[in-house]
């Protein structure tokens, strides 16, 4: 039932994920952070099978950190996405595959460009201008087809994101109440209040 | 719905006069939901050899990486570029290694084969997901629109097409076939391989 969106704009990527933890029909928590800050310029929103999600996200987080410690320079968004995809693809054909879907938003500090990657539990990787996972994607993607602008300022990007959140709240029966929004740009990652 | 239809996508290759062409659509979907309209499935192997991977998108990326590695190893060991016929055998044996748990991909290969006299002759081939090779003298198709591609190609293709005519033929074949397939489309990419250069063009298709 997780819902997550992400979109790129002029020099930034916005990533949003709902904050509910559900066990069947019960909301157990409503302040869960499902967006990991993998490096100073890389965000990862994760959703899927409870348990798998946190386990996989922490594995990725620690290995991205380890790479940076060993090599001084961290992985750029493209390379990090490739490595994460491969982890999922190898896991898919193992005895216990992770069922985790991801949105990777990064800012490449060497080319000064924002990048967004859509990754699913099969290990499918696609670079996209905007993306969504979960039931929210059926509403948000068509909305983003109409309103997304890759040259939009941060304020305009937030307004578009608001539209997505409002649409899901209006039309989805099992819609989540609260979202956490993070942005990554040249200054790094930070939480945004909307 | 079968795993082969999960992400959608189609690839076609055709033979012309001293040239070959390979083309694919650009859609990536999850069943009926489209995710990306810029997902490339055709990759260069050498300067005169291309391979297309229609099928499950995760295996498109995985096989691209596997073949990049294996072709690099071949190039280093043999100290020469791999030829299309040999690459086809490499594709076949790589896929058959996974006979009982296959990669869900039906590769299409198109390139120019060097003859003993030093000239080049067109070569195309396709395999199924476990590596059974289909050598063809005219055209090969694969992917979710394969039935439609067969029909249109059968009607449009003729022997001895020059590069520009071959480009037109393969483009029209692909565009008209994918417009009848819900899982393929959203633009296309075409590569025409001649002995001196490769002409690559992106086509805009119906975006609905």
Short mmCIF file of N, CA, C and O in Angstrom, two decimals, chain A residues 78-132:
data_model
loop_
_atom_site.label_atom_id
_atom_site.label_comp_id
_atom_site.label_asym_id
_atom_site.label_seq_id
_atom_site.Cartn_x
_atom_site.Cartn_y
_atom_site.Cartn_z
N UNK A 78 24.59 7.62 -11.52
CA UNK A 78 24.51 6.57 -12.56
C UNK A 78 25.15 5.27 -12.09
O UNK A 78 24.56 4.19 -12.22
N UNK A 79 26.36 5.36 -11.51
CA UNK A 79 27.10 4.17 -11.07
C UNK A 79 26.42 3.53 -9.88
O UNK A 79 26.33 2.29 -9.79
N UNK A 80 25.95 4.35 -8.93
CA UNK A 80 25.25 3.82 -7.76
C UNK A 80 24.00 3.07 -8.21
O UNK A 80 23.73 1.96 -7.74
N UNK A 81 23.26 3.66 -9.16
CA UNK A 81 22.03 3.03 -9.66
C UNK A 81 22.35 1.68 -10.31
O UNK A 81 21.64 0.70 -10.09
N UNK A 82 23.42 1.63 -11.07
CA UNK A 82 23.83 0.38 -11.73
C UNK A 82 24.15 -0.70 -10.70
O UNK A 82 23.75 -1.86 -10.87
N UNK A 83 24.86 -0.32 -9.65
CA UNK A 83 25.25 -1.29 -8.64
C UNK A 83 24.03 -1.79 -7.86
O UNK A 83 23.91 -2.99 -7.58
N UNK A 84 23.13 -0.87 -7.52
CA UNK A 84 21.92 -1.24 -6.79
C UNK A 84 21.05 -2.15 -7.65
O UNK A 84 20.50 -3.15 -7.19
N UNK A 85 20.92 -1.83 -8.94
CA UNK A 85 20.15 -2.66 -9.86
C UNK A 85 20.71 -4.08 -9.90
O UNK A 85 19.98 -5.05 -9.83
N UNK A 86 22.01 -4.16 -9.99
CA UNK A 86 22.64 -5.48 -10.06
C UNK A 86 22.39 -6.29 -8.79
O UNK A 86 22.14 -7.49 -8.85
N UNK A 87 22.44 -5.61 -7.63
CA UNK A 87 22.14 -6.30 -6.36
C UNK A 87 20.76 -6.92 -6.41
O UNK A 87 20.55 -8.06 -5.99
N UNK A 88 19.77 -6.15 -6.93
CA UNK A 88 18.40 -6.66 -7.01
C UNK A 88 18.28 -7.77 -8.05
O UNK A 88 17.59 -8.76 -7.82
N UNK A 89 18.96 -7.62 -9.19
CA UNK A 89 18.88 -8.62 -10.26
C UNK A 89 19.49 -9.94 -9.80
O UNK A 89 18.96 -11.02 -10.11
N UNK A 90 20.59 -9.87 -9.05
CA UNK A 90 21.20 -11.10 -8.53
C UNK A 90 20.31 -11.73 -7.47
O UNK A 90 20.17 -12.94 -7.41
N UNK A 91 19.69 -10.87 -6.65
CA UNK A 91 18.79 -11.36 -5.61
C UNK A 91 17.56 -12.05 -6.21
O UNK A 91 17.07 -13.04 -5.66
N UNK A 92 17.09 -11.56 -7.36
CA UNK A 92 15.89 -12.10 -7.99
C UNK A 92 16.01 -13.59 -8.29
O UNK A 92 15.06 -14.35 -8.12
N UNK A 93 17.20 -14.02 -8.73
CA UNK A 93 17.39 -15.43 -9.08
C UNK A 93 18.04 -16.22 -7.94
O UNK A 93 18.65 -17.26 -8.16
N UNK A 94 17.91 -15.72 -6.69
CA UNK A 94 18.41 -16.46 -5.52
C UNK A 94 17.23 -17.15 -4.84
O UNK A 94 16.10 -17.04 -5.29
N UNK A 95 17.54 -17.84 -3.74
CA UNK A 95 16.48 -18.59 -3.04
C UNK A 95 15.48 -17.67 -2.37
O UNK A 95 14.30 -17.97 -2.30
N UNK A 96 15.96 -16.54 -1.84
CA UNK A 96 15.06 -15.58 -1.16
C UNK A 96 15.21 -14.19 -1.74
O UNK A 96 15.93 -13.36 -1.19
N UNK A 97 14.54 -13.90 -2.85
CA UNK A 97 14.71 -12.57 -3.46
C UNK A 97 14.09 -11.46 -2.62
O UNK A 97 13.08 -11.68 -1.93
N UNK A 98 14.72 -10.28 -2.64
CA UNK A 98 14.14 -9.10 -1.99
C UNK A 98 12.99 -8.59 -2.85
O UNK A 98 13.17 -8.44 -4.06
N UNK A 99 11.80 -8.29 -2.24
CA UNK A 99 10.75 -7.60 -3.01
C UNK A 99 10.76 -6.14 -2.63
O UNK A 99 10.02 -5.73 -1.74
N UNK A 100 11.64 -5.38 -3.25
CA UNK A 100 11.79 -3.97 -2.92
C UNK A 100 11.78 -3.14 -4.21
O UNK A 100 12.49 -3.48 -5.17
N UNK A 101 10.95 -2.11 -4.23
CA UNK A 101 10.93 -1.18 -5.36
C UNK A 101 11.57 0.13 -4.92
O UNK A 101 11.37 0.57 -3.79
N UNK A 102 12.31 0.76 -5.82
CA UNK A 102 13.07 1.95 -5.44
C UNK A 102 12.88 3.12 -6.39
O UNK A 102 12.61 2.92 -7.58
N UNK A 103 13.04 4.30 -5.83
CA UNK A 103 13.20 5.51 -6.64
C UNK A 103 14.53 6.13 -6.20
O UNK A 103 14.70 6.41 -5.01
N UNK A 104 15.44 6.31 -7.13
CA UNK A 104 16.75 6.88 -6.79
C UNK A 104 16.87 8.27 -7.38
O UNK A 104 16.84 8.44 -8.60
N UNK A 105 17.01 9.24 -6.49
CA UNK A 105 17.19 10.62 -6.95
C UNK A 105 18.58 11.09 -6.58
O UNK A 105 18.97 10.98 -5.42
N UNK A 106 19.32 11.59 -7.54
CA UNK A 106 20.68 12.02 -7.25
C UNK A 106 21.05 13.28 -8.00
O UNK A 106 20.43 13.61 -9.01
N UNK A 107 22.06 13.97 -7.48
CA UNK A 107 22.59 15.14 -8.16
C UNK A 107 24.05 14.86 -8.46
O UNK A 107 24.83 14.58 -7.54
N UNK A 108 24.40 14.88 -9.76
CA UNK A 108 25.77 14.59 -10.16
C UNK A 108 26.60 15.86 -10.02
O UNK A 108 26.43 16.80 -10.79
N UNK A 109 27.52 15.86 -9.03
CA UNK A 109 28.29 17.08 -8.75
C UNK A 109 29.39 17.32 -9.78
O UNK A 109 29.98 18.39 -9.80
N UNK A 110 29.68 16.33 -10.64
CA UNK A 110 30.71 16.59 -11.66
C UNK A 110 30.12 17.09 -12.97
O UNK A 110 30.82 17.72 -13.76
N UNK A 111 28.85 16.80 -13.25
CA UNK A 111 28.23 17.34 -14.47
C UNK A 111 27.14 18.37 -14.14
O UNK A 111 26.55 18.94 -15.05
N UNK A 112 26.89 18.57 -12.85
CA UNK A 112 25.86 19.52 -12.38
C UNK A 112 24.47 19.18 -12.94
O UNK A 112 23.74 20.06 -13.39
N UNK A 113 24.14 17.90 -12.97
CA UNK A 113 22.82 17.51 -13.50
C UNK A 113 22.08 16.62 -12.50
O UNK A 113 22.70 15.81 -11.82
N UNK A 114 20.75 16.79 -12.41
CA UNK A 114 19.97 15.89 -11.57
C UNK A 114 19.62 14.61 -12.32
O UNK A 114 19.45 14.65 -13.55
N UNK A 115 19.54 13.49 -11.60
CA UNK A 115 19.17 12.22 -12.24
C UNK A 115 18.14 11.50 -11.39
O UNK A 115 18.25 11.50 -10.15
N UNK A 116 17.17 10.89 -12.06
CA UNK A 116 16.17 10.10 -11.35
C UNK A 116 16.08 8.73 -11.99
O UNK A 116 15.98 8.62 -13.21
N UNK A 117 16.14 7.69 -11.16
CA UNK A 117 16.06 6.31 -11.66
C UNK A 117 14.88 5.59 -11.04
O UNK A 117 14.67 5.66 -9.82
N UNK A 118 14.16 4.87 -11.90
CA UNK A 118 13.05 4.03 -11.46
C UNK A 118 13.56 2.59 -11.44
O UNK A 118 14.05 2.09 -12.45
N UNK A 119 13.48 1.94 -10.30
CA UNK A 119 13.98 0.57 -10.16
C UNK A 119 12.89 -0.29 -9.53
O UNK A 119 12.26 0.14 -8.56
N UNK A 120 12.64 -1.49 -10.09
CA UNK A 120 11.66 -2.37 -9.43
C UNK A 120 12.34 -3.62 -8.89
O UNK A 120 13.55 -3.81 -9.07
N UNK A 121 11.56 -4.48 -8.22
CA UNK A 121 12.14 -5.64 -7.53
C UNK A 121 12.76 -6.66 -8.47
O UNK A 121 13.54 -7.51 -8.05
N UNK A 122 12.44 -6.58 -9.78
CA UNK A 122 13.04 -7.50 -10.75
C UNK A 122 14.45 -7.07 -11.14
O UNK A 122 15.20 -7.84 -11.72
N UNK A 123 14.78 -5.82 -10.82
CA UNK A 123 16.08 -5.28 -11.23
C UNK A 123 15.96 -4.49 -12.52
O UNK A 123 16.94 -4.33 -13.25
N UNK A 124 14.76 -4.02 -12.82
CA UNK A 124 14.56 -3.18 -13.99
C UNK A 124 15.01 -1.77 -13.65
O UNK A 124 14.58 -1.23 -12.64
N UNK A 125 15.87 -1.20 -14.48
CA UNK A 125 16.38 0.16 -14.22
C UNK A 125 16.04 1.06 -15.39
O UNK A 125 16.30 0.69 -16.53
N UNK A 126 15.43 2.21 -15.11
CA UNK A 126 15.14 3.17 -16.17
C UNK A 126 15.39 4.57 -15.66
O UNK A 126 14.94 4.91 -14.56
N UNK A 127 16.11 5.39 -16.45
CA UNK A 127 16.25 6.79 -16.08
C UNK A 127 15.05 7.54 -16.65
O UNK A 127 14.72 7.40 -17.83
N UNK A 128 14.37 8.29 -15.80
CA UNK A 128 13.11 8.93 -16.18
C UNK A 128 13.05 10.37 -15.66
O UNK A 128 13.76 10.72 -14.71
N UNK A 129 12.21 11.22 -16.26
CA UNK A 129 12.06 12.58 -15.75
C UNK A 129 11.18 12.64 -14.50
O UNK A 129 11.32 13.53 -13.68
N UNK A 130 10.25 11.70 -14.38
CA UNK A 130 9.42 11.58 -13.17
C UNK A 130 8.99 10.14 -13.01
O UNK A 130 8.97 9.40 -13.99
N UNK A 131 8.67 9.73 -11.78
CA UNK A 131 8.36 8.33 -11.54
C UNK A 131 7.49 8.16 -10.31
O UNK A 131 7.40 9.08 -9.48
N UNK A 132 6.86 7.01 -10.19
CA UNK A 132 6.06 6.70 -9.01
C UNK A 132 5.99 5.19 -8.82
O UNK A 132 6.17 4.43 -9.78
#
